[in-house]
Amino acid sequence: FLLTPNASEAEMLTGVKVKDKGSMLKAAMALKACGVENVIITLGAEGAYVFSDRIAERVPAPKVKAVDTTAAGDTFNGALAVALGEGAGIVEAMKFANHAASLSVTRMGAQVSIPFRKEL
């Protein structure tokens, strides 16, 4: 089971304001203590952080000029699911998801901003 809140949602769920590596780890540990096997906290332009029994790592996002972040989270989650479904490891799947979400924020709108597979 994966939980992918953004940093502000992680704060709502855990009471921990995610502002640095230490607080990110504390929030991830709190979510893990609730039974979440693999915690992924999305960090916007900073990428995403994964925490499990085997890994604790921030995966950076490509640098882009964002114009609209409307569908970024949905794009990240969808791309993550695709990559995992194709057998990618968690870090590789997060790189793919970060790439997809980064591309989506360079476009206006929600559904129309989500990249096609051939674009990735």
PDB file of N, CA and C in Angstrom, residues 1-83:
ATOM      1  N   PHE A   1       0.847  -1.184   0.000  1.00  0.00           N
ATOM      2  CA  PHE A   1       0.000   0.000   0.000  1.00  0.00           C
ATOM      3  C   PHE A   1       0.884   1.236   0.000  1.00  0.00           C
ATOM      4  N   LEU A   2       0.579   2.152  -0.880  1.00  0.00           N
ATOM      5  CA  LEU A   2       1.337   3.390  -0.978  1.00  0.00           C
ATOM      6  C   LEU A   2       0.460   4.552  -0.565  1.00  0.00           C
ATOM      7  N   LEU A   3       1.011   5.447   0.171  1.00  0.00           N
ATOM      8  CA  LEU A   3       0.319   6.672   0.525  1.00  0.00           C
ATOM      9  C   LEU A   3       1.153   7.820  -0.008  1.00  0.00           C
ATOM     10  N   THR A   4       0.559   8.669  -0.839  1.00  0.00           N
ATOM     11  CA  THR A   4       1.327   9.758  -1.427  1.00  0.00           C
ATOM     12  C   THR A   4       0.692  11.110  -1.129  1.00  0.00           C
ATOM     13  N   PRO A   5       0.714  11.534   0.113  1.00  0.00           N
ATOM     14  CA  PRO A   5       0.239  12.885   0.405  1.00  0.00           C
ATOM     15  C   PRO A   5       1.311  13.891   0.003  1.00  0.00           C
ATOM     16  N   ASN A   6       0.895  15.131  -0.206  1.00  0.00           N
ATOM     17  CA  ASN A   6       1.924  16.149  -0.387  1.00  0.00           C
ATOM     18  C   ASN A   6       2.353  16.608   1.002  1.00  0.00           C
ATOM     19  N   ALA A   7       3.311  17.509   1.061  1.00  0.00           N
ATOM     20  CA  ALA A   7       3.876  17.907   2.352  1.00  0.00           C
ATOM     21  C   ALA A   7       2.817  18.488   3.285  1.00  0.00           C
ATOM     22  N   SER A   8       1.877  19.273   2.767  1.00  0.00           N
ATOM     23  CA  SER A   8       0.855  19.850   3.648  1.00  0.00           C
ATOM     24  C   SER A   8      -0.146  18.795   4.097  1.00  0.00           C
ATOM     25  N   GLU A   9      -0.468  17.822   3.246  1.00  0.00           N
ATOM     26  CA  GLU A   9      -1.350  16.728   3.659  1.00  0.00           C
ATOM     27  C   GLU A   9      -0.663  15.845   4.691  1.00  0.00           C
ATOM     28  N   ALA A  10       0.637  15.642   4.537  1.00  0.00           N
ATOM     29  CA  ALA A  10       1.381  14.865   5.523  1.00  0.00           C
ATOM     30  C   ALA A  10       1.287  15.550   6.883  1.00  0.00           C
ATOM     31  N   GLU A  11       1.338  16.883   6.883  1.00  0.00           N
ATOM     32  CA  GLU A  11       1.204  17.619   8.142  1.00  0.00           C
ATOM     33  C   GLU A  11      -0.184  17.401   8.750  1.00  0.00           C
ATOM     34  N   MET A  12      -1.215  17.440   7.910  1.00  0.00           N
ATOM     35  CA  MET A  12      -2.579  17.218   8.428  1.00  0.00           C
ATOM     36  C   MET A  12      -2.721  15.827   9.032  1.00  0.00           C
ATOM     37  N   LEU A  13      -2.118  14.838   8.392  1.00  0.00           N
ATOM     38  CA  LEU A  13      -2.244  13.456   8.854  1.00  0.00           C
ATOM     39  C   LEU A  13      -1.395  13.151  10.078  1.00  0.00           C
ATOM     40  N   THR A  14      -0.275  13.837  10.223  1.00  0.00           N
ATOM     41  CA  THR A  14       0.677  13.482  11.280  1.00  0.00           C
ATOM     42  C   THR A  14       0.869  14.558  12.339  1.00  0.00           C
ATOM     43  N   GLY A  15       0.486  15.795  12.031  1.00  0.00           N
ATOM     44  CA  GLY A  15       0.754  16.907  12.932  1.00  0.00           C
ATOM     45  C   GLY A  15       2.184  17.419  12.818  1.00  0.00           C
ATOM     46  N   VAL A  16       2.953  16.891  11.860  1.00  0.00           N
ATOM     47  CA  VAL A  16       4.347  17.285  11.661  1.00  0.00           C
ATOM     48  C   VAL A  16       4.430  18.171  10.428  1.00  0.00           C
ATOM     49  N   LYS A  17       4.915  19.403  10.598  1.00  0.00           N
ATOM     50  CA  LYS A  17       5.102  20.305   9.463  1.00  0.00           C
ATOM     51  C   LYS A  17       6.384  19.903   8.734  1.00  0.00           C
ATOM     52  N   VAL A  18       6.244  19.502   7.484  1.00  0.00           N
ATOM     53  CA  VAL A  18       7.392  19.060   6.694  1.00  0.00           C
ATOM     54  C   VAL A  18       8.111  20.283   6.153  1.00  0.00           C
ATOM     55  N   LYS A  19       9.302  20.556   6.732  1.00  0.00           N
ATOM     56  CA  LYS A  19      10.060  21.742   6.322  1.00  0.00           C
ATOM     57  C   LYS A  19      11.529  21.444   6.067  1.00  0.00           C
ATOM     58  N   ASP A  20      11.979  20.251   6.447  1.00  0.00           N
ATOM     59  CA  ASP A  20      13.366  19.860   6.220  1.00  0.00           C
ATOM     60  C   ASP A  20      13.450  18.338   6.271  1.00  0.00           C
ATOM     61  N   LYS A  21      14.660  17.822   6.087  1.00  0.00           N
ATOM     62  CA  LYS A  21      14.833  16.365   6.040  1.00  0.00           C
ATOM     63  C   LYS A  21      14.396  15.684   7.346  1.00  0.00           C
ATOM     64  N   GLY A  22      14.712  16.291   8.467  1.00  0.00           N
ATOM     65  CA  GLY A  22      14.344  15.700   9.749  1.00  0.00           C
ATOM     66  C   GLY A  22      12.839  15.617   9.952  1.00  0.00           C
ATOM     67  N   SER A  23      12.135  16.694   9.624  1.00  0.00           N
ATOM     68  CA  SER A  23      10.682  16.687   9.790  1.00  0.00           C
ATOM     69  C   SER A  23      10.017  15.764   8.766  1.00  0.00           C
ATOM     70  N   MET A  24      10.612  15.655   7.585  1.00  0.00           N
ATOM     71  CA  MET A  24      10.099  14.748   6.571  1.00  0.00           C
ATOM     72  C   MET A  24      10.194  13.306   7.071  1.00  0.00           C
ATOM     73  N   LEU A  25      11.327  12.954   7.657  1.00  0.00           N
ATOM     74  CA  LEU A  25      11.508  11.616   8.216  1.00  0.00           C
ATOM     75  C   LEU A  25      10.534  11.369   9.362  1.00  0.00           C
ATOM     76  N   LYS A  26      10.347  12.360  10.208  1.00  0.00           N
ATOM     77  CA  LYS A  26       9.421  12.220  11.337  1.00  0.00           C
ATOM     78  C   LYS A  26       7.991  11.985  10.849  1.00  0.00           C
ATOM     79  N   ALA A  27       7.557  12.740   9.828  1.00  0.00           N
ATOM     80  CA  ALA A  27       6.213  12.561   9.270  1.00  0.00           C
ATOM     81  C   ALA A  27       6.080  11.182   8.630  1.00  0.00           C
ATOM     82  N   ALA A  28       7.095  10.767   7.884  1.00  0.00           N
ATOM     83  CA  ALA A  28       7.067   9.454   7.239  1.00  0.00           C
ATOM     84  C   ALA A  28       6.998   8.337   8.276  1.00  0.00           C
ATOM     85  N   MET A  29       7.758   8.482   9.350  1.00  0.00           N
ATOM     86  CA  MET A  29       7.739   7.470  10.413  1.00  0.00           C
ATOM     87  C   MET A  29       6.363   7.406  11.080  1.00  0.00           C
ATOM     88  N   ALA A  30       5.722   8.559  11.246  1.00  0.00           N
ATOM     89  CA  ALA A  30       4.383   8.586  11.843  1.00  0.00           C
ATOM     90  C   ALA A  30       3.380   7.869  10.938  1.00  0.00           C
ATOM     91  N   LEU A  31       3.470   8.087   9.640  1.00  0.00           N
ATOM     92  CA  LEU A  31       2.578   7.398   8.710  1.00  0.00           C
ATOM     93  C   LEU A  31       2.871   5.899   8.691  1.00  0.00           C
ATOM     94  N   LYS A  32       4.138   5.550   8.723  1.00  0.00           N
ATOM     95  CA  LYS A  32       4.539   4.138   8.752  1.00  0.00           C
ATOM     96  C   LYS A  32       3.989   3.453  10.003  1.00  0.00           C
ATOM     97  N   ALA A  33       4.013   4.160  11.124  1.00  0.00           N
ATOM     98  CA  ALA A  33       3.504   3.611  12.387  1.00  0.00           C
ATOM     99  C   ALA A  33       1.995   3.341  12.318  1.00  0.00           C
ATOM    100  N   CYS A  34       1.313   3.999  11.390  1.00  0.00           N
ATOM    101  CA  CYS A  34      -0.126   3.775  11.194  1.00  0.00           C
ATOM    102  C   CYS A  34      -0.394   2.560  10.317  1.00  0.00           C
ATOM    103  N   GLY A  35       0.663   1.913   9.835  1.00  0.00           N
ATOM    104  CA  GLY A  35       0.500   0.703   9.048  1.00  0.00           C
ATOM    105  C   GLY A  35       0.779   0.851   7.569  1.00  0.00           C
ATOM    106  N   VAL A  36       1.220   2.023   7.148  1.00  0.00           N
ATOM    107  CA  VAL A  36       1.531   2.231   5.730  1.00  0.00           C
ATOM    108  C   VAL A  36       2.887   1.585   5.445  1.00  0.00           C
ATOM    109  N   GLU A  37       2.917   0.669   4.495  1.00  0.00           N
ATOM    110  CA  GLU A  37       4.150  -0.072   4.213  1.00  0.00           C
ATOM    111  C   GLU A  37       5.201   0.784   3.515  1.00  0.00           C
ATOM    112  N   ASN A  38       4.775   1.521   2.493  1.00  0.00           N
ATOM    113  CA  ASN A  38       5.661   2.387   1.723  1.00  0.00           C
ATOM    114  C   ASN A  38       5.078   3.794   1.719  1.00  0.00           C
ATOM    115  N   VAL A  39       5.758   4.718   2.318  1.00  0.00           N
ATOM    116  CA  VAL A  39       5.282   6.095   2.384  1.00  0.00           C
ATOM    117  C   VAL A  39       6.022   6.904   1.325  1.00  0.00           C
ATOM    118  N   ILE A  40       5.270   7.625   0.513  1.00  0.00           N
ATOM    119  CA  ILE A  40       5.856   8.562  -0.443  1.00  0.00           C
ATOM    120  C   ILE A  40       5.218   9.913  -0.169  1.00  0.00           C
ATOM    121  N   ILE A  41       6.050  10.886   0.126  1.00  0.00           N
ATOM    122  CA  ILE A  41       5.577  12.250   0.345  1.00  0.00           C
ATOM    123  C   ILE A  41       6.033  13.083  -0.841  1.00  0.00           C
ATOM    124  N   THR A  42       5.069  13.663  -1.572  1.00  0.00           N
ATOM    125  CA  THR A  42       5.439  14.497  -2.711  1.00  0.00           C
ATOM    126  C   THR A  42       5.801  15.888  -2.210  1.00  0.00           C
ATOM    127  N   LEU A  43       6.825  16.461  -2.840  1.00  0.00           N
ATOM    128  CA  LEU A  43       7.404  17.722  -2.386  1.00  0.00           C
ATOM    129  C   LEU A  43       7.403  18.796  -3.465  1.00  0.00           C
ATOM    130  N   GLY A  44       6.494  18.692  -4.414  1.00  0.00           N
ATOM    131  CA  GLY A  44       6.412  19.682  -5.484  1.00  0.00           C
ATOM    132  C   GLY A  44       7.694  19.732  -6.288  1.00  0.00           C
ATOM    133  N   ALA A  45       8.219  20.933  -6.477  1.00  0.00           N
ATOM    134  CA  ALA A  45       9.425  21.133  -7.291  1.00  0.00           C
ATOM    135  C   ALA A  45      10.642  20.404  -6.725  1.00  0.00           C
ATOM    136  N   GLU A  46      10.580  20.017  -5.456  1.00  0.00           N
ATOM    137  CA  GLU A  46      11.703  19.312  -4.825  1.00  0.00           C
ATOM    138  C   GLU A  46      11.656  17.803  -5.052  1.00  0.00           C
ATOM    139  N   GLY A  47      10.626  17.306  -5.738  1.00  0.00           N
ATOM    140  CA  GLY A  47      10.538  15.882  -6.022  1.00  0.00           C
ATOM    141  C   GLY A  47       9.647  15.140  -5.058  1.00  0.00           C
ATOM    142  N   ALA A  48      10.112  14.012  -4.567  1.00  0.00           N
ATOM    143  CA  ALA A  48       9.325  13.191  -3.655  1.00  0.00           C
ATOM    144  C   ALA A  48      10.271  12.407  -2.741  1.00  0.00           C
ATOM    145  N   TYR A  49       9.736  11.995  -1.601  1.00  0.00           N
ATOM    146  CA  TYR A  49      10.512  11.275  -0.590  1.00  0.00           C
ATOM    147  C   TYR A  49       9.845   9.932  -0.354  1.00  0.00           C
ATOM    148  N   VAL A  50      10.617   8.868  -0.339  1.00  0.00           N
ATOM    149  CA  VAL A  50      10.101   7.530  -0.070  1.00  0.00           C
ATOM    150  C   VAL A  50      10.703   7.022   1.228  1.00  0.00           C
ATOM    151  N   PHE A  51       9.848   6.358   2.020  1.00  0.00           N
ATOM    152  CA  PHE A  51      10.288   5.784   3.291  1.00  0.00           C
ATOM    153  C   PHE A  51       9.617   4.433   3.468  1.00  0.00           C
ATOM    154  N   SER A  52      10.426   3.403   3.714  1.00  0.00           N
ATOM    155  CA  SER A  52       9.917   2.063   3.998  1.00  0.00           C
ATOM    156  C   SER A  52      10.931   1.366   4.896  1.00  0.00           C
ATOM    157  N   ASP A  53      10.737   0.080   5.103  1.00  0.00           N
ATOM    158  CA  ASP A  53      11.710  -0.682   5.892  1.00  0.00           C
ATOM    159  C   ASP A  53      13.058  -0.772   5.189  1.00  0.00           C
ATOM    160  N   ARG A  54      13.057  -0.612   3.860  1.00  0.00           N
ATOM    161  CA  ARG A  54      14.278  -0.806   3.077  1.00  0.00           C
ATOM    162  C   ARG A  54      14.923   0.474   2.562  1.00  0.00           C
ATOM    163  N   ILE A  55      14.193   1.586   2.564  1.00  0.00           N
ATOM    164  CA  ILE A  55      14.722   2.784   1.909  1.00  0.00           C
ATOM    165  C   ILE A  55      14.174   4.059   2.547  1.00  0.00           C
ATOM    166  N   ALA A  56      15.008   5.057   2.558  1.00  0.00           N
ATOM    167  CA  ALA A  56      14.613   6.419   2.957  1.00  0.00           C
ATOM    168  C   ALA A  56      15.406   7.346   2.046  1.00  0.00           C
ATOM    169  N   GLU A  57      14.735   7.868   1.016  1.00  0.00           N
ATOM    170  CA  GLU A  57      15.457   8.619  -0.003  1.00  0.00           C
ATOM    171  C   GLU A  57      14.573   9.681  -0.648  1.00  0.00           C
ATOM    172  N   ARG A  58      15.164  10.850  -0.917  1.00  0.00           N
ATOM    173  CA  ARG A  58      14.477  11.879  -1.698  1.00  0.00           C
ATOM    174  C   ARG A  58      14.869  11.690  -3.147  1.00  0.00           C
ATOM    175  N   VAL A  59      13.872  11.678  -4.009  1.00  0.00           N
ATOM    176  CA  VAL A  59      14.095  11.543  -5.440  1.00  0.00           C
ATOM    177  C   VAL A  59      13.771  12.905  -6.058  1.00  0.00           C
ATOM    178  N   PRO A  60      14.779  13.611  -6.574  1.00  0.00           N
ATOM    179  CA  PRO A  60      14.547  14.963  -7.088  1.00  0.00           C
ATOM    180  C   PRO A  60      13.703  14.966  -8.358  1.00  0.00           C
ATOM    181  N   ALA A  61      13.048  16.093  -8.595  1.00  0.00           N
ATOM    182  CA  ALA A  61      12.265  16.287  -9.817  1.00  0.00           C
ATOM    183  C   ALA A  61      13.072  17.113 -10.806  1.00  0.00           C
ATOM    184  N   PRO A  62      12.807  16.921 -12.093  1.00  0.00           N
ATOM    185  CA  PRO A  62      13.462  17.777 -13.086  1.00  0.00           C
ATOM    186  C   PRO A  62      13.064  19.242 -12.866  1.00  0.00           C
ATOM    187  N   LYS A  63      13.964  20.145 -13.139  1.00  0.00           N
ATOM    188  CA  LYS A  63      13.675  21.577 -13.008  1.00  0.00           C
ATOM    189  C   LYS A  63      12.926  22.043 -14.250  1.00  0.00           C
ATOM    190  N   VAL A  64      11.767  22.652 -14.038  1.00  0.00           N
ATOM    191  CA  VAL A  64      10.951  23.167 -15.133  1.00  0.00           C
ATOM    192  C   VAL A  64      10.350  24.510 -14.718  1.00  0.00           C
ATOM    193  N   LYS A  65       9.798  25.218 -15.685  1.00  0.00           N
ATOM    194  CA  LYS A  65       9.066  26.450 -15.394  1.00  0.00           C
ATOM    195  C   LYS A  65       7.585  26.087 -15.281  1.00  0.00           C
ATOM    196  N   ALA A  66       7.097  26.043 -14.066  1.00  0.00           N
ATOM    197  CA  ALA A  66       5.708  25.650 -13.824  1.00  0.00           C
ATOM    198  C   ALA A  66       4.760  26.793 -14.174  1.00  0.00           C
ATOM    199  N   VAL A  67       3.672  26.441 -14.860  1.00  0.00           N
ATOM    200  CA  VAL A  67       2.631  27.421 -15.171  1.00  0.00           C
ATOM    201  C   VAL A  67       1.294  27.061 -14.524  1.00  0.00           C
ATOM    202  N   ASP A  68       1.068  25.785 -14.221  1.00  0.00           N
ATOM    203  CA  ASP A  68      -0.188  25.356 -13.600  1.00  0.00           C
ATOM    204  C   ASP A  68       0.036  23.990 -12.953  1.00  0.00           C
ATOM    205  N   THR A  69      -0.160  23.914 -11.646  1.00  0.00           N
ATOM    206  CA  THR A  69       0.097  22.657 -10.926  1.00  0.00           C
ATOM    207  C   THR A  69      -1.169  21.819 -10.692  1.00  0.00           C
ATOM    208  N   THR A  70      -2.248  22.168 -11.370  1.00  0.00           N
ATOM    209  CA  THR A  70      -3.547  21.538 -11.119  1.00  0.00           C
ATOM    210  C   THR A  70      -3.509  20.012 -11.094  1.00  0.00           C
ATOM    211  N   ALA A  71      -2.920  19.366 -12.062  1.00  0.00           N
ATOM    212  CA  ALA A  71      -2.981  17.905 -12.161  1.00  0.00           C
ATOM    213  C   ALA A  71      -1.681  17.210 -11.766  1.00  0.00           C
ATOM    214  N   ALA A  72      -0.782  17.923 -11.130  1.00  0.00           N
ATOM    215  CA  ALA A  72       0.528  17.345 -10.828  1.00  0.00           C
ATOM    216  C   ALA A  72       0.441  16.109  -9.941  1.00  0.00           C
ATOM    217  N   GLY A  73      -0.336  16.167  -8.887  1.00  0.00           N
ATOM    218  CA  GLY A  73      -0.450  15.020  -7.981  1.00  0.00           C
ATOM    219  C   GLY A  73      -1.086  13.816  -8.643  1.00  0.00           C
ATOM    220  N   ASP A  74      -2.153  14.041  -9.393  1.00  0.00           N
ATOM    221  CA  ASP A  74      -2.809  12.945 -10.107  1.00  0.00           C
ATOM    222  C   ASP A  74      -1.862  12.342 -11.147  1.00  0.00           C
ATOM    223  N   THR A  75      -1.132  13.204 -11.836  1.00  0.00           N
ATOM    224  CA  THR A  75      -0.177  12.723 -12.835  1.00  0.00           C
ATOM    225  C   THR A  75       0.914  11.895 -12.164  1.00  0.00           C
ATOM    226  N   PHE A  76       1.439  12.394 -11.047  1.00  0.00           N
ATOM    227  CA  PHE A  76       2.468  11.651 -10.311  1.00  0.00           C
ATOM    228  C   PHE A  76       1.940  10.271  -9.925  1.00  0.00           C
ATOM    229  N   ASN A  77       0.758  10.217  -9.311  1.00  0.00           N
ATOM    230  CA  ASN A  77       0.216   8.939  -8.839  1.00  0.00           C
ATOM    231  C   ASN A  77      -0.053   7.974  -9.988  1.00  0.00           C
ATOM    232  N   GLY A  78      -0.609   8.485 -11.089  1.00  0.00           N
ATOM    233  CA  GLY A  78      -0.875   7.630 -12.236  1.00  0.00           C
ATOM    234  C   GLY A  78       0.404   7.076 -12.839  1.00  0.00           C
ATOM    235  N   ALA A  79       1.394   7.942 -13.010  1.00  0.00           N
ATOM    236  CA  ALA A  79       2.668   7.497 -13.581  1.00  0.00           C
ATOM    237  C   ALA A  79       3.382   6.528 -12.643  1.00  0.00           C
ATOM    238  N   LEU A  80       3.289   6.775 -11.350  1.00  0.00           N
ATOM    239  CA  LEU A  80       3.888   5.861 -10.373  1.00  0.00           C
ATOM    240  C   LEU A  80       3.255   4.475 -10.500  1.00  0.00           C
ATOM    241  N   ALA A  81       1.930   4.434 -10.595  1.00  0.00           N
ATOM    242  CA  ALA A  81       1.224   3.156 -10.727  1.00  0.00           C
ATOM    243  C   ALA A  81       1.619   2.436 -12.014  1.00  0.00           C
ATOM    244  N   VAL A  82       1.741   3.187 -13.107  1.00  0.00           N
ATOM    245  CA  VAL A  82       2.154   2.587 -14.379  1.00  0.00           C
ATOM    246  C   VAL A  82       3.538   1.961 -14.249  1.00  0.00           C
ATOM    247  N   ALA A  83       4.480   2.714 -13.723  1.00  0.00           N
ATOM    248  CA  ALA A  83       5.858   2.216 -13.613  1.00  0.00           C
ATOM    249  C   ALA A  83       5.941   1.004 -12.691  1.00  0.00           C
TER     250      ALA A  83
END
